Tab-separated table of C-alpha atoms in Angstrom:
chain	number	residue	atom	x	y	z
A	1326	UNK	CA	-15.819	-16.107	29.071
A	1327	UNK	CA	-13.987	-17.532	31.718
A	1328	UNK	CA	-11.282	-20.762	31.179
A	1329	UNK	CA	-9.323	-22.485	33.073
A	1330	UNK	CA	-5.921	-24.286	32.964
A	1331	UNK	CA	-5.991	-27.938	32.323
A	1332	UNK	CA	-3.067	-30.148	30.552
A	1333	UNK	CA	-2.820	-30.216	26.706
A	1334	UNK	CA	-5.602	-27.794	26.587
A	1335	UNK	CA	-4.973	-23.752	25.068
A	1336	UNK	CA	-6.148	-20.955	23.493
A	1337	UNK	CA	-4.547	-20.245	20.347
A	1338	UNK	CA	-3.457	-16.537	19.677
A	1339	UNK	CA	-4.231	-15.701	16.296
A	1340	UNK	CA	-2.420	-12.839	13.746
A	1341	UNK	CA	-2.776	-9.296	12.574
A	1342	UNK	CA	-3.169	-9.514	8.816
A	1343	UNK	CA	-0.713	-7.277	6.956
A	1344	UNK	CA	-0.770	-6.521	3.209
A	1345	UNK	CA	0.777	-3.607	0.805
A	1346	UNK	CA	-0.715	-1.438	-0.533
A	1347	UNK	CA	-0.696	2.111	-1.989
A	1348	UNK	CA	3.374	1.830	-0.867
A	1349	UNK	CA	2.174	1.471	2.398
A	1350	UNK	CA	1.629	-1.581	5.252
A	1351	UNK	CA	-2.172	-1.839	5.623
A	1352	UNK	CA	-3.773	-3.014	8.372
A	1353	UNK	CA	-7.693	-3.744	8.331
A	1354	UNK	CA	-9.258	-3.464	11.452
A	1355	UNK	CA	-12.609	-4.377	9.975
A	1356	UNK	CA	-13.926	-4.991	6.164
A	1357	UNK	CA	-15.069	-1.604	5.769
A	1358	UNK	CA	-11.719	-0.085	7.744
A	1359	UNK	CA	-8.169	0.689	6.526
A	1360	UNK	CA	-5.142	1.740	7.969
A	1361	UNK	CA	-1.778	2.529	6.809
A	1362	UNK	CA	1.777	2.370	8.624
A	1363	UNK	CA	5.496	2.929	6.875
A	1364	UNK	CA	6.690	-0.089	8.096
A	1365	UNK	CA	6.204	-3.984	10.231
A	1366	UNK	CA	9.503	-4.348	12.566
A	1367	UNK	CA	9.811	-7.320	14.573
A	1368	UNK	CA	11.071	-10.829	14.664
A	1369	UNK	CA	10.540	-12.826	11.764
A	1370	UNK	CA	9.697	-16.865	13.018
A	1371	UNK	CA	8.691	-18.348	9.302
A	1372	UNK	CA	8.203	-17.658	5.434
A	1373	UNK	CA	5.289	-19.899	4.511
A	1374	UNK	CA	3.428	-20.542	1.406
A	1375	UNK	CA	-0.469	-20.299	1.405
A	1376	UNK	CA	-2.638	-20.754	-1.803
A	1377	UNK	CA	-6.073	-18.580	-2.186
A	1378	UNK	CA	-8.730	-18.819	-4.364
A	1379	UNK	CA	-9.736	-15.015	-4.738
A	1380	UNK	CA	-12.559	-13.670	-7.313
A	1381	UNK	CA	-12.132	-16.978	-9.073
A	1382	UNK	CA	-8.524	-17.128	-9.692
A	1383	UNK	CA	-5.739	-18.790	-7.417
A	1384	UNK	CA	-3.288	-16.925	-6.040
A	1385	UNK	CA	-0.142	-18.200	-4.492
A	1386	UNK	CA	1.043	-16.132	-1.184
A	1387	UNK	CA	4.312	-15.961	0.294
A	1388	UNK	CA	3.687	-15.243	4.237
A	1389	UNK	CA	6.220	-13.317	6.451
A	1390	UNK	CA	5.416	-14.114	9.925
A	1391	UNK	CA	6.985	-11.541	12.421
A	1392	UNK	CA	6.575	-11.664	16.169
A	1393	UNK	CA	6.877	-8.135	18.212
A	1394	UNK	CA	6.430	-7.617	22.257
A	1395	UNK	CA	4.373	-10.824	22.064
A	1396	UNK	CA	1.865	-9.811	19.048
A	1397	UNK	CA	2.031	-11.999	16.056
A	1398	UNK	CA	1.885	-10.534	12.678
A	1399	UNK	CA	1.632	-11.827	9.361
A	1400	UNK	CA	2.575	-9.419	6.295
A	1401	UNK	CA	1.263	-11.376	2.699
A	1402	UNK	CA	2.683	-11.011	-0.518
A	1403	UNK	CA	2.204	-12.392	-3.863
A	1404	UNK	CA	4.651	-15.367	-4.759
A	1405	UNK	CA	5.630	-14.220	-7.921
A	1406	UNK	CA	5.999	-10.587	-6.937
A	1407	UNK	CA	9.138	-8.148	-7.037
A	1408	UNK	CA	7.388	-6.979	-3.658
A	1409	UNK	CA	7.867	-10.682	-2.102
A	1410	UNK	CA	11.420	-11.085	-4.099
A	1411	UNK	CA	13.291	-8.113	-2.567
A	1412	UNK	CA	12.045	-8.924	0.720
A	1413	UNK	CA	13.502	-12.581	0.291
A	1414	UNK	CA	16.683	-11.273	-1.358
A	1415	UNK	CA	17.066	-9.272	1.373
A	1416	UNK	CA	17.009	-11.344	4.407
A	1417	UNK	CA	19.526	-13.649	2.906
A	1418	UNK	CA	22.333	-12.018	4.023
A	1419	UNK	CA	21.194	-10.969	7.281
A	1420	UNK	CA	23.339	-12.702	9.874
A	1421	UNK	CA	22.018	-14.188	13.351
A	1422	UNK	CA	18.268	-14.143	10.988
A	1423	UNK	CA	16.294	-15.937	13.790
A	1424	UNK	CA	17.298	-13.252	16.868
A	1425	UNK	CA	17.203	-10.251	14.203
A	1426	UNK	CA	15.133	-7.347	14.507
A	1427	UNK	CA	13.694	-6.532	11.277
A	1428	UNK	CA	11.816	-4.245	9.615
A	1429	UNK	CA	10.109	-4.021	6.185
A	1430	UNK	CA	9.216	-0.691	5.163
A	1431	UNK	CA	7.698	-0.334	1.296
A	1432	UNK	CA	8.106	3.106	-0.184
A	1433	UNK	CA	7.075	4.645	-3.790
A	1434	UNK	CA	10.078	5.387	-5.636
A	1435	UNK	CA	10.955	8.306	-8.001
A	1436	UNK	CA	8.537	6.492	-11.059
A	1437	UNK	CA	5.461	5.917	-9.088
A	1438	UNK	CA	6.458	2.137	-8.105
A	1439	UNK	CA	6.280	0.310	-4.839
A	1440	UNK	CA	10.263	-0.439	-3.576
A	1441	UNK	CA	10.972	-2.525	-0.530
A	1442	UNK	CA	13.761	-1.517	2.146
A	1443	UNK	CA	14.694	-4.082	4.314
A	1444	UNK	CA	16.312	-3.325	7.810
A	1445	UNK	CA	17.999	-5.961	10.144
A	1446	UNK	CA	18.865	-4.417	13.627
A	1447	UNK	CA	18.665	-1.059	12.262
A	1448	UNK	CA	21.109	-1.558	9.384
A	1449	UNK	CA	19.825	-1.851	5.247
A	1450	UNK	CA	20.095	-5.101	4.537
A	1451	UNK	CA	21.187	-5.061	1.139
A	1452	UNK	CA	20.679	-7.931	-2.159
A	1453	UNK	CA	22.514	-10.507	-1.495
A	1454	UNK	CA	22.641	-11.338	-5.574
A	1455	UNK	CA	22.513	-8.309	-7.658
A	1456	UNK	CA	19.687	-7.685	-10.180
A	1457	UNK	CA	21.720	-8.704	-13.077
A	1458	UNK	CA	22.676	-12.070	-11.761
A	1459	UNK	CA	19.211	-13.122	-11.297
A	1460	UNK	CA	17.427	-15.529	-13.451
A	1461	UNK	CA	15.591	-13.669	-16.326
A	1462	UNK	CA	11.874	-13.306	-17.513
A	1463	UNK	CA	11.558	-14.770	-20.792
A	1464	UNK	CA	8.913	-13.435	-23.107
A	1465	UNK	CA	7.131	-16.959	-24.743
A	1466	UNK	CA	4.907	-16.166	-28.041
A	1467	UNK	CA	1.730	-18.309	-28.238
A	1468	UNK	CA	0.985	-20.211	-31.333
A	1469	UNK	CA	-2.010	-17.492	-31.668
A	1470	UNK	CA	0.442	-14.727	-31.696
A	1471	UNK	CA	0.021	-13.396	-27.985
A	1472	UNK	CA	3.224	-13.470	-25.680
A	1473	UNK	CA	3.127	-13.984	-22.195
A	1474	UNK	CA	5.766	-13.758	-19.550
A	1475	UNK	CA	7.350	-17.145	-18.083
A	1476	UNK	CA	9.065	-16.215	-14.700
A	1477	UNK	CA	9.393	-20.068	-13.680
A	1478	UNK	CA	13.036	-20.254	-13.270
A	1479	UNK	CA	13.132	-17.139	-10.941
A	1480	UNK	CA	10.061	-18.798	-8.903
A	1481	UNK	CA	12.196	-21.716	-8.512
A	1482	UNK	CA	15.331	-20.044	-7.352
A	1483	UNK	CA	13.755	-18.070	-4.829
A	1484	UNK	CA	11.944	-20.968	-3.568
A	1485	UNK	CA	15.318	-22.468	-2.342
A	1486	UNK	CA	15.709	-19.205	-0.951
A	1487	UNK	CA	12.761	-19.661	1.303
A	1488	UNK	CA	13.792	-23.079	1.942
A	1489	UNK	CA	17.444	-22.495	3.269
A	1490	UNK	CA	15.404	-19.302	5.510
A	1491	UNK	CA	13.763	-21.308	7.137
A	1492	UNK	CA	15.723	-24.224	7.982
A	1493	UNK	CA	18.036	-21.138	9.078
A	1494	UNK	CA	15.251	-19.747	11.364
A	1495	UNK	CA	14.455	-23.293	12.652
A	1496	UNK	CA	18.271	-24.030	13.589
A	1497	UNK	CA	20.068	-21.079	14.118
A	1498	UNK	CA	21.133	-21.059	17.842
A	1499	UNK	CA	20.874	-17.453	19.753
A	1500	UNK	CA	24.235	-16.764	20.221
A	1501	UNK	CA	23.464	-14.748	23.603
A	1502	UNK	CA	21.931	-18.089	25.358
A	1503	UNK	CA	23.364	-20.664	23.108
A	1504	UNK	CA	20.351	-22.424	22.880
A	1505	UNK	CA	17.869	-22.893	19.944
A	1506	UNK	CA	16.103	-19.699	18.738
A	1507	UNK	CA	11.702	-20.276	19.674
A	1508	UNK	CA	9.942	-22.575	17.634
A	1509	UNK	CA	8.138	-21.148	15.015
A	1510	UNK	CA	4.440	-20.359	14.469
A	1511	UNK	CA	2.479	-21.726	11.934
A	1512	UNK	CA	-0.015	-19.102	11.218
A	1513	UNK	CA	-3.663	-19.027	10.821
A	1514	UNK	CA	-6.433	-18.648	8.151
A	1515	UNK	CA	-6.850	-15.179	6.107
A	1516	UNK	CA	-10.327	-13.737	7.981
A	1517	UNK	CA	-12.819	-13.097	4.837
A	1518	UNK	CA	-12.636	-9.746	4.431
A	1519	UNK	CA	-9.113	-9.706	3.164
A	1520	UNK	CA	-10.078	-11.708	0.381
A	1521	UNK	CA	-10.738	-8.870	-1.551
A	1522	UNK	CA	-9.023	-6.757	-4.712
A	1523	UNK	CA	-6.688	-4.786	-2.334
A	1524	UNK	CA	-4.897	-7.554	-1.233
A	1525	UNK	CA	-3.850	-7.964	-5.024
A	1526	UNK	CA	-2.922	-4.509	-5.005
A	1527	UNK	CA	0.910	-5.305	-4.812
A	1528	UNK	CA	-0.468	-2.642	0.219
A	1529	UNK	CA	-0.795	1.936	16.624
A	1530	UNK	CA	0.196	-1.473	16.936
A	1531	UNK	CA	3.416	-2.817	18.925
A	1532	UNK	CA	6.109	-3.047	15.598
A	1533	UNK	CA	3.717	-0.995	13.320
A	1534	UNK	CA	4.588	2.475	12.928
């Protein structure tokens, strides 16, 4: 279908859908379709926030957005997640953040667990605080006997991490023009077939590989 150019009017360019799973990136093409890549490289624009109600139960997203050769991506990850933490942890001490190239590459480590390596201009991008110095997981017992994991306080502190990367990504100037990194994009809705259990499962294209 044919368009044509008139003031304030546009066609909005929607996102490739990223998730992890398996250790893996995982693109679906289609509801029925999967595939896997090591790793999403590109520009990263925003971390936002996005609430779904999947199977019944709300989940709370953290959404990397990441631009590459002009195609928008958007790799999801659970909130409260270590997947979601070490990618945060990471790209707080990446310098020049809203100019970097970087790339998130999940891996299985030696016990059978997903890990996270972060890249920023083709260097690791290391914690920037160490494990220990983190805010703890406190076991609560239940008046019934059960006892459940509170992770509130680490929530909270990574949420200011979010905060001060994205006012960072909104701000930072490109050193190589002096002017104002590009805005930042906003996202789009989840398409319905990624509501499904293997987004949960915390699992080519230009910056996919």
């Amino acid at each position: 279908m044919a368009t044509q150019n008139l003031p304030g009017l546009g066609v909005s360019e929607r996102s490739i859908f990223l998730n992890i799973k398996n250790s893996k990136i995982l693109y679906k093409p289609s509801k029925e379709e999967e595939v896997f890549y090591n790793y999403i490289a590109g520009r990263l624009t925003k971390i936002a926030e996005r609430t779904q109600d999947i199977n019944g139960k709300t989940i709370v997203f953290y959404d990397f957005l990441l631009e590459n050769s002009g195609v928008r991506y958007k790799l999801s990850t659970i909130k409260d997640s270590n997947n979601s933490r070490s990618i945060i942890n990471s790209l707080m001490g990446v310098e020049n953040l809203a100019i970097a190239e970087i790339k998130i590459a999940p891996y299985e480590n030696k016990n059978g667990f997903t890990n996270i390596a972060v890249y920023a201009n083709g260097q690791k991008a290391d914690w920037f605080v160490e494990s220990k110095d983190l805010p703890k997981i406190e076991e609560v017992k239940l008046r019934n006997g059960n006892v459940v994991h509170d992770s509130g306080e680490l929530v909270a502190y990574f949420e200011k991490f979010v905060k001060e990367l994205n006012s960072r990504l909104d701000r930072e100037l490109d050193p190589r023009t002096g002017q104002p990194a590009e805005p930042i994009y906003a996202g789009d809705d989840i398409p319905e077939y990624m509501d499904n259990g293997s987004r949960i499962d915390c699992g080519s294209e230009g910056g996919l590989g």
